[in-house]
Amino acid sequence: MSIQHARPADTYVPTYFLGSVGAGGLAVTFFMYLMFWVKHPDKPVPVFEDIAAAFATGSPLLQAAIVVAAIGIAVFAVLNIKGLIWNLSQLSKFKRTESYHKLRNSNGETTLLAAPLAVAMSINAAFIVGLVFVPQLWSIVEYLFPMALGAFALTGIWALRLIGDFLGRVLSKGGLFDVTAHNSFAQMLPAFALAMVAVGLSAPAAMSHTPATVATALVLSTAFGTAALIYTALAVVTAFNSMLHYGTAKEAAPTLLIIVPLMTVLGIMVLRQDHGLHTTFDAHTSAADTMMFLARLLSVQLVFLGLGLTVLRRQGYFADFVFGGKTSAGSYALVCPGVALSVMLHFFVNKGLVAAAAITKYDATYWALTAVALIAQFAMVALVIRLNRQHFGSHASQAVPAE
């Protein structure tokens, strides 16, 4: 008689929300094709009408890119929502277990921030789906912006309450935070959640023509973005101290790469804010300033990418948890850095180098740099397929509940 083995995902931890986040991020990478290759002169982003016009009059290569983008956005938006619904259902069940109460009294309590992070990502992904697939959406967009601000604000309040529960517990009394288990960047998850809320709040600043809406978006996104930066600084400094003493926790080693998506998210927030300040409040930032700003963010990403990959390789993480027989929910944290690097490269090439006339759009240098973004994107597509098969397929494996 054969023995039925449970799926690794049946041993639930909140880190599985990162699977939904990664899928939503991949939808964004496909939107980059439309953002930078489809003309949209009267709007900050391409919409259904712009895309349809480009498909009708564009070259075969542009038409192929539009088809790939539309399919990619649709597929990964579905995976994003499917993953979010599954995680919310599992989290509801998880809250009734003893494991949940243990989690709430450990360093791993901050993994609960993966839930508002995923919700914020899904709101962003839903807006992209609307732009791409819903005709005439732009005609009512000014009515949608206050709703979006409200949704992101509520998600941000949810995140702040979870952070308050955690910090209130560990800072009110000594000895409640295990410094020896702080040897990773796992405590950066709250900062990532706040940053995702901030970038969502900044969208109306770039797209609205109503001064009150733009001002509200600027102030709220700045507040959450600043909170994310403060939390990042504290978490990184204290984590490095612990890692130098105890080494990096192997199951949580992918969190060393979390700085990469954080820089992309906060970078897009700043670009959106700059656009809103320019169009609504007559403030100006030069193309050279934007190029150097993106270059600095990309440099930070490359530094932490090198650090993280070095540690992961030395520890044999990929051999064990990606290509081997072990599974860890924390492996989904590997998707966000690759997605974020791809998106950042698209912005650096188009909003940085091309806008500053450092290179010419569609020349050999342009495509060489863009190819790196595309390679990173499709590597993450392959990684998501691999991880989903590992965690949600019915096969025996050694599961490690990553915190």
mmCIF file of C-alpha atoms in Angstrom:
data_model
loop_
_atom_site.group_PDB
_atom_site.id
_atom_site.type_symbol
_atom_site.label_atom_id
_atom_site.label_comp_id
_atom_site.label_asym_id
_atom_site.label_seq_id
_atom_site.Cartn_x
_atom_site.Cartn_y
_atom_site.Cartn_z
ATOM 1 C CA MET A 1 0.000 0.000 0.000
ATOM 2 C CA SER A 2 1.405 3.376 -0.990
ATOM 3 C CA ILE A 3 1.784 6.097 1.633
ATOM 4 C CA GLN A 4 0.146 9.431 0.895
ATOM 5 C CA HIS A 5 2.514 12.299 1.636
ATOM 6 C CA ALA A 6 1.172 15.744 2.452
ATOM 7 C CA ARG A 7 2.284 18.650 0.334
ATOM 8 C CA PRO A 8 4.990 20.837 1.886
ATOM 9 C CA ALA A 9 2.537 23.757 1.704
ATOM 10 C CA ASP A 10 0.201 21.867 4.047
ATOM 11 C CA THR A 11 2.625 22.794 6.835
ATOM 12 C CA TYR A 12 1.553 26.411 6.677
ATOM 13 C CA VAL A 13 3.584 29.470 7.612
ATOM 14 C CA PRO A 14 2.749 33.094 6.714
ATOM 15 C CA THR A 15 5.895 33.296 4.572
ATOM 16 C CA TYR A 16 3.851 31.602 1.836
ATOM 17 C CA PHE A 17 2.289 35.013 1.170
ATOM 18 C CA LEU A 18 5.557 35.786 -0.633
ATOM 19 C CA GLY A 19 4.444 33.401 -3.371
ATOM 20 C CA SER A 20 1.530 35.720 -4.106
ATOM 21 C CA VAL A 21 3.821 38.755 -3.918
ATOM 22 C CA GLY A 22 6.249 37.211 -6.400
ATOM 23 C CA ALA A 23 3.480 36.430 -8.888
ATOM 24 C CA GLY A 24 2.192 39.993 -8.649
ATOM 25 C CA GLY A 25 5.706 41.288 -9.203
ATOM 26 C CA LEU A 26 6.049 39.179 -12.343
ATOM 27 C CA ALA A 27 2.839 40.747 -13.688
ATOM 28 C CA VAL A 28 4.557 44.117 -13.218
ATOM 29 C CA THR A 29 7.632 42.947 -15.186
ATOM 30 C CA PHE A 30 5.416 42.171 -18.180
ATOM 31 C CA PHE A 31 3.776 45.586 -17.845
ATOM 32 C CA MET A 32 7.245 47.113 -18.363
ATOM 33 C CA TYR A 33 7.016 46.085 -22.049
ATOM 34 C CA LEU A 34 3.931 48.244 -22.436
ATOM 35 C CA MET A 35 5.190 51.026 -20.200
ATOM 36 C CA PHE A 36 8.325 51.664 -22.247
ATOM 37 C CA TRP A 37 7.571 50.303 -25.725
ATOM 38 C CA VAL A 38 3.985 51.505 -26.290
ATOM 39 C CA LYS A 39 3.550 55.227 -26.931
ATOM 40 C CA HIS A 40 1.265 57.035 -24.464
ATOM 41 C CA PRO A 41 2.037 60.744 -24.960
ATOM 42 C CA ASP A 42 -0.960 62.158 -23.092
ATOM 43 C CA LYS A 43 -0.835 59.882 -20.061
ATOM 44 C CA PRO A 44 1.845 58.770 -17.579
ATOM 45 C CA VAL A 45 1.011 55.093 -18.248
ATOM 46 C CA PRO A 46 -0.330 53.180 -21.260
ATOM 47 C CA VAL A 47 -3.986 52.184 -21.179
ATOM 48 C CA PHE A 48 -6.155 49.832 -23.208
ATOM 49 C CA GLU A 49 -6.675 52.346 -26.041
ATOM 50 C CA ASP A 50 -2.922 53.060 -26.364
ATOM 51 C CA ILE A 51 -2.130 49.357 -26.412
ATOM 52 C CA ALA A 52 -4.828 48.595 -29.000
ATOM 53 C CA ALA A 53 -3.572 51.407 -31.256
ATOM 54 C CA ALA A 54 0.018 50.208 -30.962
ATOM 55 C CA PHE A 55 -1.015 46.654 -31.795
ATOM 56 C CA ALA A 56 -2.966 47.815 -34.851
ATOM 57 C CA THR A 57 -0.177 49.967 -36.305
ATOM 58 C CA GLY A 58 3.017 48.565 -34.768
ATOM 59 C CA SER A 59 5.705 46.314 -36.216
ATOM 60 C CA PRO A 60 5.475 42.525 -35.885
ATOM 61 C CA LEU A 61 8.023 42.653 -33.060
ATOM 62 C CA LEU A 62 5.970 45.210 -31.133
ATOM 63 C CA GLN A 63 2.819 43.184 -31.725
ATOM 64 C CA ALA A 64 4.574 40.073 -30.407
ATOM 65 C CA ALA A 65 5.768 41.988 -27.340
ATOM 66 C CA ILE A 66 2.223 43.227 -26.655
ATOM 67 C CA VAL A 67 0.823 39.690 -26.911
ATOM 68 C CA VAL A 68 3.494 38.302 -24.572
ATOM 69 C CA ALA A 69 2.912 41.168 -22.133
ATOM 70 C CA ALA A 70 -0.863 40.700 -22.118
ATOM 71 C CA ILE A 71 -0.566 36.937 -21.572
ATOM 72 C CA GLY A 72 2.079 37.396 -18.876
ATOM 73 C CA ILE A 73 0.064 40.012 -17.000
ATOM 74 C CA ALA A 74 -3.096 37.897 -17.156
ATOM 75 C CA VAL A 75 -1.439 34.647 -16.062
ATOM 76 C CA PHE A 76 0.529 36.079 -13.162
ATOM 77 C CA ALA A 77 -2.298 38.338 -12.000
ATOM 78 C CA VAL A 78 -4.440 35.213 -11.716
ATOM 79 C CA LEU A 79 -1.656 33.423 -9.819
ATOM 80 C CA ASN A 80 -1.292 36.489 -7.602
ATOM 81 C CA ILE A 81 -4.969 36.569 -6.637
ATOM 82 C CA LYS A 82 -5.196 32.791 -6.366
ATOM 83 C CA GLY A 83 -2.197 32.781 -4.029
ATOM 84 C CA LEU A 84 -3.614 35.644 -1.970
ATOM 85 C CA ILE A 85 -6.985 33.937 -1.494
ATOM 86 C CA TRP A 86 -5.327 30.630 -0.575
ATOM 87 C CA ASN A 87 -3.030 32.315 1.939
ATOM 88 C CA LEU A 88 -5.809 34.315 3.580
ATOM 89 C CA SER A 89 -7.814 31.111 3.969
ATOM 90 C CA GLN A 90 -4.847 29.220 5.397
ATOM 91 C CA LEU A 91 -3.948 32.101 7.714
ATOM 92 C CA SER A 92 -7.481 32.051 9.117
ATOM 93 C CA LYS A 93 -7.092 28.356 9.939
ATOM 94 C CA PHE A 94 -3.543 28.863 11.189
ATOM 95 C CA LYS A 95 -4.739 31.418 13.747
ATOM 96 C CA ARG A 96 -6.639 28.654 15.538
ATOM 97 C CA THR A 97 -3.536 26.534 16.090
ATOM 98 C CA GLU A 98 -0.952 26.384 18.835
ATOM 99 C CA SER A 99 1.739 27.153 16.243
ATOM 100 C CA TYR A 100 0.183 30.565 15.678
ATOM 101 C CA HIS A 101 0.324 31.448 19.366
ATOM 102 C CA LYS A 102 3.963 30.350 19.494
ATOM 103 C CA LEU A 103 4.679 32.481 16.438
ATOM 104 C CA ARG A 104 3.108 35.536 18.087
ATOM 105 C CA ASN A 105 5.571 35.171 20.957
ATOM 106 C CA SER A 106 8.720 34.715 18.891
ATOM 107 C CA ASN A 107 10.901 36.688 16.480
ATOM 108 C CA GLY A 108 8.827 35.126 13.708
ATOM 109 C CA GLU A 109 5.838 37.298 14.615
ATOM 110 C CA THR A 110 6.975 39.750 11.942
ATOM 111 C CA THR A 111 6.300 37.143 9.233
ATOM 112 C CA LEU A 112 2.634 38.110 9.673
ATOM 113 C CA LEU A 113 3.537 41.326 7.820
ATOM 114 C CA ALA A 114 3.697 39.205 4.674
ATOM 115 C CA ALA A 115 -0.128 39.387 4.630
ATOM 116 C CA PRO A 116 -0.523 43.190 4.230
ATOM 117 C CA LEU A 117 2.496 43.113 1.899
ATOM 118 C CA ALA A 118 0.675 40.647 -0.354
ATOM 119 C CA VAL A 119 -2.588 42.603 -0.215
ATOM 120 C CA ALA A 120 -0.793 45.827 -1.203
ATOM 121 C CA MET A 121 0.905 43.995 -4.072
ATOM 122 C CA SER A 122 -2.441 42.636 -5.252
ATOM 123 C CA ILE A 123 -4.009 46.119 -5.284
ATOM 124 C CA ASN A 124 -1.110 47.327 -7.436
ATOM 125 C CA ALA A 125 -1.474 44.332 -9.752
ATOM 126 C CA ALA A 126 -5.239 44.858 -10.033
ATOM 127 C CA PHE A 127 -4.690 48.439 -11.147
ATOM 128 C CA ILE A 128 -2.332 47.238 -13.893
ATOM 129 C CA VAL A 129 -4.915 44.690 -15.039
ATOM 130 C CA GLY A 130 -7.491 47.482 -15.236
ATOM 131 C CA LEU A 131 -5.208 49.726 -17.296
ATOM 132 C CA VAL A 132 -4.387 46.958 -19.762
ATOM 133 C CA PHE A 133 -7.703 45.166 -20.187
ATOM 134 C CA VAL A 134 -10.531 47.598 -19.337
ATOM 135 C CA PRO A 135 -11.599 50.031 -22.110
ATOM 136 C CA GLN A 136 -12.297 53.647 -21.128
ATOM 137 C CA LEU A 137 -10.956 53.143 -17.616
ATOM 138 C CA TRP A 138 -9.000 56.385 -17.839
ATOM 139 C CA SER A 139 -12.241 58.346 -18.208
ATOM 140 C CA ILE A 140 -13.226 57.480 -14.636
ATOM 141 C CA VAL A 141 -9.772 57.183 -13.111
ATOM 142 C CA GLU A 142 -10.116 60.346 -11.006
ATOM 143 C CA TYR A 143 -12.968 58.643 -9.151
ATOM 144 C CA LEU A 144 -10.859 55.536 -8.615
ATOM 145 C CA PHE A 145 -7.884 57.317 -7.074
ATOM 146 C CA PRO A 146 -9.601 58.194 -3.753
ATOM 147 C CA MET A 147 -10.761 54.579 -3.515
ATOM 148 C CA ALA A 148 -7.204 53.370 -4.138
ATOM 149 C CA LEU A 149 -5.830 55.748 -1.507
ATOM 150 C CA GLY A 150 -8.386 54.433 0.966
ATOM 151 C CA ALA A 151 -7.548 50.799 0.203
ATOM 152 C CA PHE A 152 -3.812 51.352 0.579
ATOM 153 C CA ALA A 153 -4.303 53.429 3.740
ATOM 154 C CA LEU A 154 -6.341 50.653 5.352
ATOM 155 C CA THR A 155 -3.689 48.112 4.358
ATOM 156 C CA GLY A 156 -1.050 50.395 5.839
ATOM 157 C CA ILE A 157 -2.984 50.697 9.105
ATOM 158 C CA TRP A 158 -3.217 46.909 9.238
ATOM 159 C CA ALA A 159 0.561 46.694 8.786
ATOM 160 C CA LEU A 160 1.203 49.343 11.448
ATOM 161 C CA ARG A 161 -1.020 47.518 13.943
ATOM 162 C CA LEU A 162 0.924 44.287 13.411
ATOM 163 C CA ILE A 163 4.204 46.166 13.800
ATOM 164 C CA GLY A 164 2.848 47.849 16.924
ATOM 165 C CA ASP A 165 1.897 44.489 18.430
ATOM 166 C CA PHE A 166 5.400 43.157 17.811
ATOM 167 C CA LEU A 167 7.379 46.201 18.945
ATOM 168 C CA GLY A 168 5.072 46.783 21.898
ATOM 169 C CA ARG A 169 5.747 43.240 23.062
ATOM 170 C CA VAL A 170 9.529 43.159 22.614
ATOM 171 C CA LEU A 171 10.283 46.741 23.687
ATOM 172 C CA SER A 172 8.055 46.903 26.753
ATOM 173 C CA LYS A 173 10.018 44.193 28.538
ATOM 174 C CA GLY A 174 13.506 42.804 28.131
ATOM 175 C CA GLY A 175 14.341 39.270 27.070
ATOM 176 C CA LEU A 176 11.406 38.803 24.686
ATOM 177 C CA PHE A 177 13.489 39.141 21.503
ATOM 178 C CA ASP A 178 15.933 36.367 20.679
ATOM 179 C CA VAL A 179 19.038 38.149 19.376
ATOM 180 C CA THR A 180 20.677 34.839 18.486
ATOM 181 C CA ALA A 181 17.822 34.180 16.031
ATOM 182 C CA HIS A 182 18.143 37.659 14.493
ATOM 183 C CA ASN A 183 20.924 36.470 12.180
ATOM 184 C CA SER A 184 19.200 37.265 8.876
ATOM 185 C CA PHE A 185 17.202 40.078 7.299
ATOM 186 C CA ALA A 186 13.910 38.402 8.187
ATOM 187 C CA GLN A 187 13.050 41.408 10.370
ATOM 188 C CA MET A 188 13.059 43.532 7.207
ATOM 189 C CA LEU A 189 9.640 42.185 6.201
ATOM 190 C CA PRO A 190 7.768 44.993 8.032
ATOM 191 C CA ALA A 191 9.815 47.568 6.125
ATOM 192 C CA PHE A 192 8.992 45.839 2.830
ATOM 193 C CA ALA A 193 5.288 45.877 3.682
ATOM 194 C CA LEU A 194 5.374 49.591 4.521
ATOM 195 C CA ALA A 195 7.274 50.332 1.307
ATOM 196 C CA MET A 196 4.730 48.424 -0.797
ATOM 197 C CA VAL A 197 1.955 50.485 0.753
ATOM 198 C CA ALA A 198 3.972 53.651 0.091
ATOM 199 C CA VAL A 199 4.477 52.916 -3.610
ATOM 200 C CA GLY A 200 0.761 52.207 -3.987
ATOM 201 C CA LEU A 201 -0.126 55.467 -2.265
ATOM 202 C CA SER A 202 2.228 57.352 -4.599
ATOM 203 C CA ALA A 203 0.455 56.218 -7.796
ATOM 204 C CA PRO A 204 -2.259 58.928 -7.700
ATOM 205 C CA ALA A 205 0.485 61.523 -7.242
ATOM 206 C CA ALA A 206 1.833 60.623 -10.684
ATOM 207 C CA MET A 207 -1.486 60.069 -12.456
ATOM 208 C CA SER A 208 -4.097 62.415 -10.981
ATOM 209 C CA HIS A 209 -4.802 65.954 -12.165
ATOM 210 C CA THR A 210 -6.656 66.886 -8.984
ATOM 211 C CA PRO A 211 -4.330 68.886 -6.686
ATOM 212 C CA ALA A 212 -5.975 67.629 -3.492
ATOM 213 C CA THR A 213 -5.588 64.001 -4.610
ATOM 214 C CA VAL A 214 -1.975 64.559 -5.622
ATOM 215 C CA ALA A 215 -1.135 66.292 -2.338
ATOM 216 C CA THR A 216 -2.794 63.536 -0.295
ATOM 217 C CA ALA A 217 -0.881 60.886 -2.219
ATOM 218 C CA LEU A 218 2.402 62.758 -1.753
ATOM 219 C CA VAL A 219 1.983 63.161 1.998
ATOM 220 C CA LEU A 220 0.740 59.639 2.726
ATOM 221 C CA SER A 221 3.325 57.913 0.539
ATOM 222 C CA THR A 222 6.094 60.007 2.109
ATOM 223 C CA ALA A 223 4.935 59.025 5.598
ATOM 224 C CA PHE A 224 4.926 55.293 4.865
ATOM 225 C CA GLY A 225 8.111 55.474 2.794
ATOM 226 C CA THR A 226 9.935 57.276 5.610
ATOM 227 C CA ALA A 227 8.714 54.705 8.131
ATOM 228 C CA ALA A 228 10.012 51.952 5.843
ATOM 229 C CA LEU A 229 13.453 53.585 5.667
ATOM 230 C CA ILE A 230 13.689 54.027 9.440
ATOM 231 C CA TYR A 231 12.673 50.420 10.071
ATOM 232 C CA THR A 232 15.163 49.264 7.426
ATOM 233 C CA ALA A 233 18.067 51.111 9.044
ATOM 234 C CA LEU A 234 17.352 49.648 12.475
ATOM 235 C CA ALA A 235 16.757 46.102 11.215
ATOM 236 C CA VAL A 236 19.860 46.012 9.003
ATOM 237 C CA VAL A 237 22.252 47.315 11.669
ATOM 238 C CA THR A 238 21.032 44.969 14.389
ATOM 239 C CA ALA A 239 20.848 41.983 12.025
ATOM 240 C CA PHE A 240 24.410 42.480 10.797
ATOM 241 C CA ASN A 241 25.613 42.475 14.380
ATOM 242 C CA SER A 242 23.865 39.164 15.019
ATOM 243 C CA MET A 243 25.068 37.637 11.749
ATOM 244 C CA LEU A 244 28.662 38.561 12.515
ATOM 245 C CA HIS A 245 28.344 36.725 15.822
ATOM 246 C CA TYR A 246 26.311 33.675 14.840
ATOM 247 C CA GLY A 247 26.497 33.465 11.057
ATOM 248 C CA THR A 248 23.457 33.671 8.774
ATOM 249 C CA ALA A 249 20.508 31.361 9.442
ATOM 250 C CA LYS A 250 20.450 29.073 6.409
ATOM 251 C CA GLU A 251 16.667 28.803 6.013
ATOM 252 C CA ALA A 252 16.326 32.603 6.213
ATOM 253 C CA ALA A 253 19.357 33.395 4.028
ATOM 254 C CA PRO A 254 17.211 34.556 1.047
ATOM 255 C CA THR A 255 16.149 37.537 3.155
ATOM 256 C CA LEU A 256 19.644 38.976 2.603
ATOM 257 C CA LEU A 257 18.331 39.934 -0.834
ATOM 258 C CA ILE A 258 15.299 41.857 0.453
ATOM 259 C CA ILE A 259 17.121 45.168 0.012
ATOM 260 C CA VAL A 260 16.844 44.639 -3.763
ATOM 261 C CA PRO A 261 13.024 44.825 -3.988
ATOM 262 C CA LEU A 262 12.959 47.495 -1.283
ATOM 263 C CA MET A 263 15.129 49.803 -3.432
ATOM 264 C CA THR A 264 12.946 49.223 -6.504
ATOM 265 C CA VAL A 265 9.703 49.875 -4.647
ATOM 266 C CA LEU A 266 10.957 53.025 -2.923
ATOM 267 C CA GLY A 267 12.646 54.164 -6.143
ATOM 268 C CA ILE A 268 9.375 53.951 -8.083
ATOM 269 C CA MET A 269 7.681 55.814 -5.236
ATOM 270 C CA VAL A 270 10.145 58.693 -5.606
ATOM 271 C CA LEU A 271 9.762 58.767 -9.395
ATOM 272 C CA ARG A 272 5.984 58.919 -9.038
ATOM 273 C CA GLN A 273 6.261 61.690 -6.476
ATOM 274 C CA ASP A 274 8.626 63.668 -8.711
ATOM 275 C CA HIS A 275 6.195 63.366 -11.622
ATOM 276 C CA GLY A 276 3.314 64.603 -9.478
ATOM 277 C CA LEU A 277 5.358 67.491 -8.116
ATOM 278 C CA HIS A 278 6.299 68.458 -11.669
ATOM 279 C CA THR A 279 2.869 68.254 -13.301
ATOM 280 C CA THR A 280 0.804 69.632 -10.412
ATOM 281 C CA PHE A 281 3.114 71.847 -8.353
ATOM 282 C CA ASP A 282 5.615 72.968 -11.016
ATOM 283 C CA ALA A 283 8.655 71.406 -9.329
ATOM 284 C CA HIS A 284 11.429 70.186 -11.617
ATOM 285 C CA THR A 285 13.984 67.372 -11.571
ATOM 286 C CA SER A 286 16.434 67.083 -14.462
ATOM 287 C CA ALA A 287 16.888 63.909 -16.505
ATOM 288 C CA ALA A 288 20.499 63.733 -15.315
ATOM 289 C CA ASP A 289 19.353 63.852 -11.687
ATOM 290 C CA THR A 290 16.933 60.977 -12.322
ATOM 291 C CA MET A 291 19.647 58.961 -14.077
ATOM 292 C CA MET A 292 22.032 59.337 -11.140
ATOM 293 C CA PHE A 293 19.280 58.617 -8.600
ATOM 294 C CA LEU A 294 18.456 55.340 -10.350
ATOM 295 C CA ALA A 295 22.164 54.540 -10.733
ATOM 296 C CA ARG A 296 22.644 54.854 -6.970
ATOM 297 C CA LEU A 297 19.669 52.616 -6.231
ATOM 298 C CA LEU A 298 20.894 50.034 -8.753
ATOM 299 C CA SER A 299 24.349 50.153 -7.138
ATOM 300 C CA VAL A 300 22.880 49.395 -3.713
ATOM 301 C CA GLN A 301 20.953 46.509 -5.252
ATOM 302 C CA LEU A 302 24.046 45.032 -6.850
ATOM 303 C CA VAL A 303 25.979 45.243 -3.581
ATOM 304 C CA PHE A 304 23.346 43.342 -1.629
ATOM 305 C CA LEU A 305 22.730 40.968 -4.522
ATOM 306 C CA GLY A 306 26.399 40.062 -4.461
ATOM 307 C CA LEU A 307 26.387 39.685 -0.673
ATOM 308 C CA GLY A 308 23.266 37.534 -0.629
ATOM 309 C CA LEU A 309 24.288 35.255 -3.471
ATOM 310 C CA THR A 310 27.719 34.761 -1.915
ATOM 311 C CA VAL A 311 26.195 33.588 1.369
ATOM 312 C CA LEU A 312 23.577 31.438 -0.368
ATOM 313 C CA ARG A 313 26.240 29.756 -2.490
ATOM 314 C CA ARG A 314 28.561 29.147 0.475
ATOM 315 C CA GLN A 315 25.705 27.597 2.443
ATOM 316 C CA GLY A 316 24.557 25.438 -0.459
ATOM 317 C CA TYR A 317 21.065 26.909 -0.266
ATOM 318 C CA PHE A 318 20.155 26.396 -3.917
ATOM 319 C CA ALA A 319 21.379 22.810 -3.910
ATOM 320 C CA ASP A 320 19.222 22.025 -0.873
ATOM 321 C CA PHE A 321 16.080 24.132 -1.159
ATOM 322 C CA VAL A 322 15.684 24.983 -4.856
ATOM 323 C CA PHE A 323 17.170 22.077 -6.792
ATOM 324 C CA GLY A 324 17.347 19.538 -3.969
ATOM 325 C CA GLY A 325 14.845 17.567 -1.939
ATOM 326 C CA LYS A 326 14.319 20.026 0.921
ATOM 327 C CA THR A 327 11.654 22.717 0.903
ATOM 328 C CA SER A 328 11.393 26.012 2.747
ATOM 329 C CA ALA A 329 8.630 28.592 2.385
ATOM 330 C CA GLY A 330 11.402 31.176 2.624
ATOM 331 C CA SER A 331 12.528 30.144 -0.874
ATOM 332 C CA TYR A 332 9.766 32.343 -2.272
ATOM 333 C CA ALA A 333 11.791 35.303 -0.989
ATOM 334 C CA LEU A 334 14.181 34.587 -3.885
ATOM 335 C CA VAL A 335 11.570 35.659 -6.453
ATOM 336 C CA CYS A 336 11.160 39.288 -5.370
ATOM 337 C CA PRO A 337 14.849 40.294 -5.851
ATOM 338 C CA GLY A 338 14.971 38.963 -9.413
ATOM 339 C CA VAL A 339 11.684 40.662 -10.253
ATOM 340 C CA ALA A 340 12.827 43.912 -8.648
ATOM 341 C CA LEU A 341 16.161 43.888 -10.484
ATOM 342 C CA SER A 342 14.355 43.407 -13.807
ATOM 343 C CA VAL A 343 11.986 46.304 -13.129
ATOM 344 C CA MET A 344 14.799 48.565 -11.915
ATOM 345 C CA LEU A 345 16.846 47.868 -15.042
ATOM 346 C CA HIS A 346 13.898 48.838 -17.255
ATOM 347 C CA PHE A 347 13.542 52.124 -15.370
ATOM 348 C CA PHE A 348 17.291 52.783 -15.345
ATOM 349 C CA VAL A 349 17.572 52.188 -19.086
ATOM 350 C CA ASN A 350 14.457 54.133 -20.121
ATOM 351 C CA LYS A 351 13.911 56.805 -17.454
ATOM 352 C CA GLY A 352 17.625 57.123 -16.768
ATOM 353 C CA LEU A 353 19.948 56.550 -19.717
ATOM 354 C CA VAL A 354 17.523 57.188 -22.599
ATOM 355 C CA ALA A 355 15.851 60.202 -20.968
ATOM 356 C CA ALA A 356 19.258 61.773 -20.285
ATOM 357 C CA ALA A 357 20.357 61.045 -23.870
ATOM 358 C CA ALA A 358 23.196 58.853 -22.634
ATOM 359 C CA ILE A 359 22.060 56.146 -25.065
ATOM 360 C CA THR A 360 19.597 56.017 -27.962
ATOM 361 C CA LYS A 361 16.388 54.075 -27.553
ATOM 362 C CA TYR A 362 16.408 50.751 -29.395
ATOM 363 C CA ASP A 363 20.124 50.863 -30.275
ATOM 364 C CA ALA A 364 22.516 47.969 -29.543
ATOM 365 C CA THR A 365 23.394 49.227 -26.049
ATOM 366 C CA TYR A 366 19.716 49.658 -25.221
ATOM 367 C CA TRP A 367 18.892 46.065 -26.137
ATOM 368 C CA ALA A 368 22.011 44.675 -24.451
ATOM 369 C CA LEU A 369 20.988 46.257 -21.147
ATOM 370 C CA THR A 370 17.322 45.394 -21.628
ATOM 371 C CA ALA A 371 18.322 41.781 -22.300
ATOM 372 C CA VAL A 372 19.681 41.571 -18.742
ATOM 373 C CA ALA A 373 16.269 42.660 -17.435
ATOM 374 C CA LEU A 374 14.532 40.071 -19.618
ATOM 375 C CA ILE A 375 16.890 37.298 -18.495
ATOM 376 C CA ALA A 376 16.224 38.148 -14.838
ATOM 377 C CA GLN A 377 12.483 38.177 -15.528
ATOM 378 C CA PHE A 378 12.296 34.781 -17.194
ATOM 379 C CA ALA A 379 14.652 33.252 -14.642
ATOM 380 C CA MET A 380 12.076 34.253 -12.021
ATOM 381 C CA VAL A 381 9.255 32.803 -14.118
ATOM 382 C CA ALA A 382 11.133 29.495 -14.126
ATOM 383 C CA LEU A 383 11.800 29.795 -10.372
ATOM 384 C CA VAL A 384 8.103 30.367 -9.587
ATOM 385 C CA ILE A 385 7.141 27.314 -11.646
ATOM 386 C CA ARG A 386 9.790 25.260 -9.850
ATOM 387 C CA LEU A 387 8.814 26.416 -6.357
ATOM 388 C CA ASN A 388 5.097 25.937 -6.975
ATOM 389 C CA ARG A 389 5.766 22.393 -8.125
ATOM 390 C CA GLN A 390 7.918 21.738 -5.046
ATOM 391 C CA HIS A 391 5.549 23.183 -2.473
ATOM 392 C CA PHE A 392 2.139 22.435 -3.917
ATOM 393 C CA GLY A 393 2.834 19.153 -5.676
ATOM 394 C CA SER A 394 2.124 15.849 -3.931
ATOM 395 C CA HIS A 395 5.543 14.388 -3.304
ATOM 396 C CA ALA A 396 7.696 13.503 -0.332
ATOM 397 C CA SER A 397 10.136 16.191 0.744
ATOM 398 C CA GLN A 398 11.850 17.471 3.818
ATOM 399 C CA ALA A 399 9.997 20.632 4.744
ATOM 400 C CA VAL A 400 11.624 23.371 6.791
ATOM 401 C CA PRO A 401 9.209 25.998 8.207
ATOM 402 C CA ALA A 402 11.127 29.204 7.481
ATOM 403 C CA GLU A 403 10.450 32.207 9.675
#
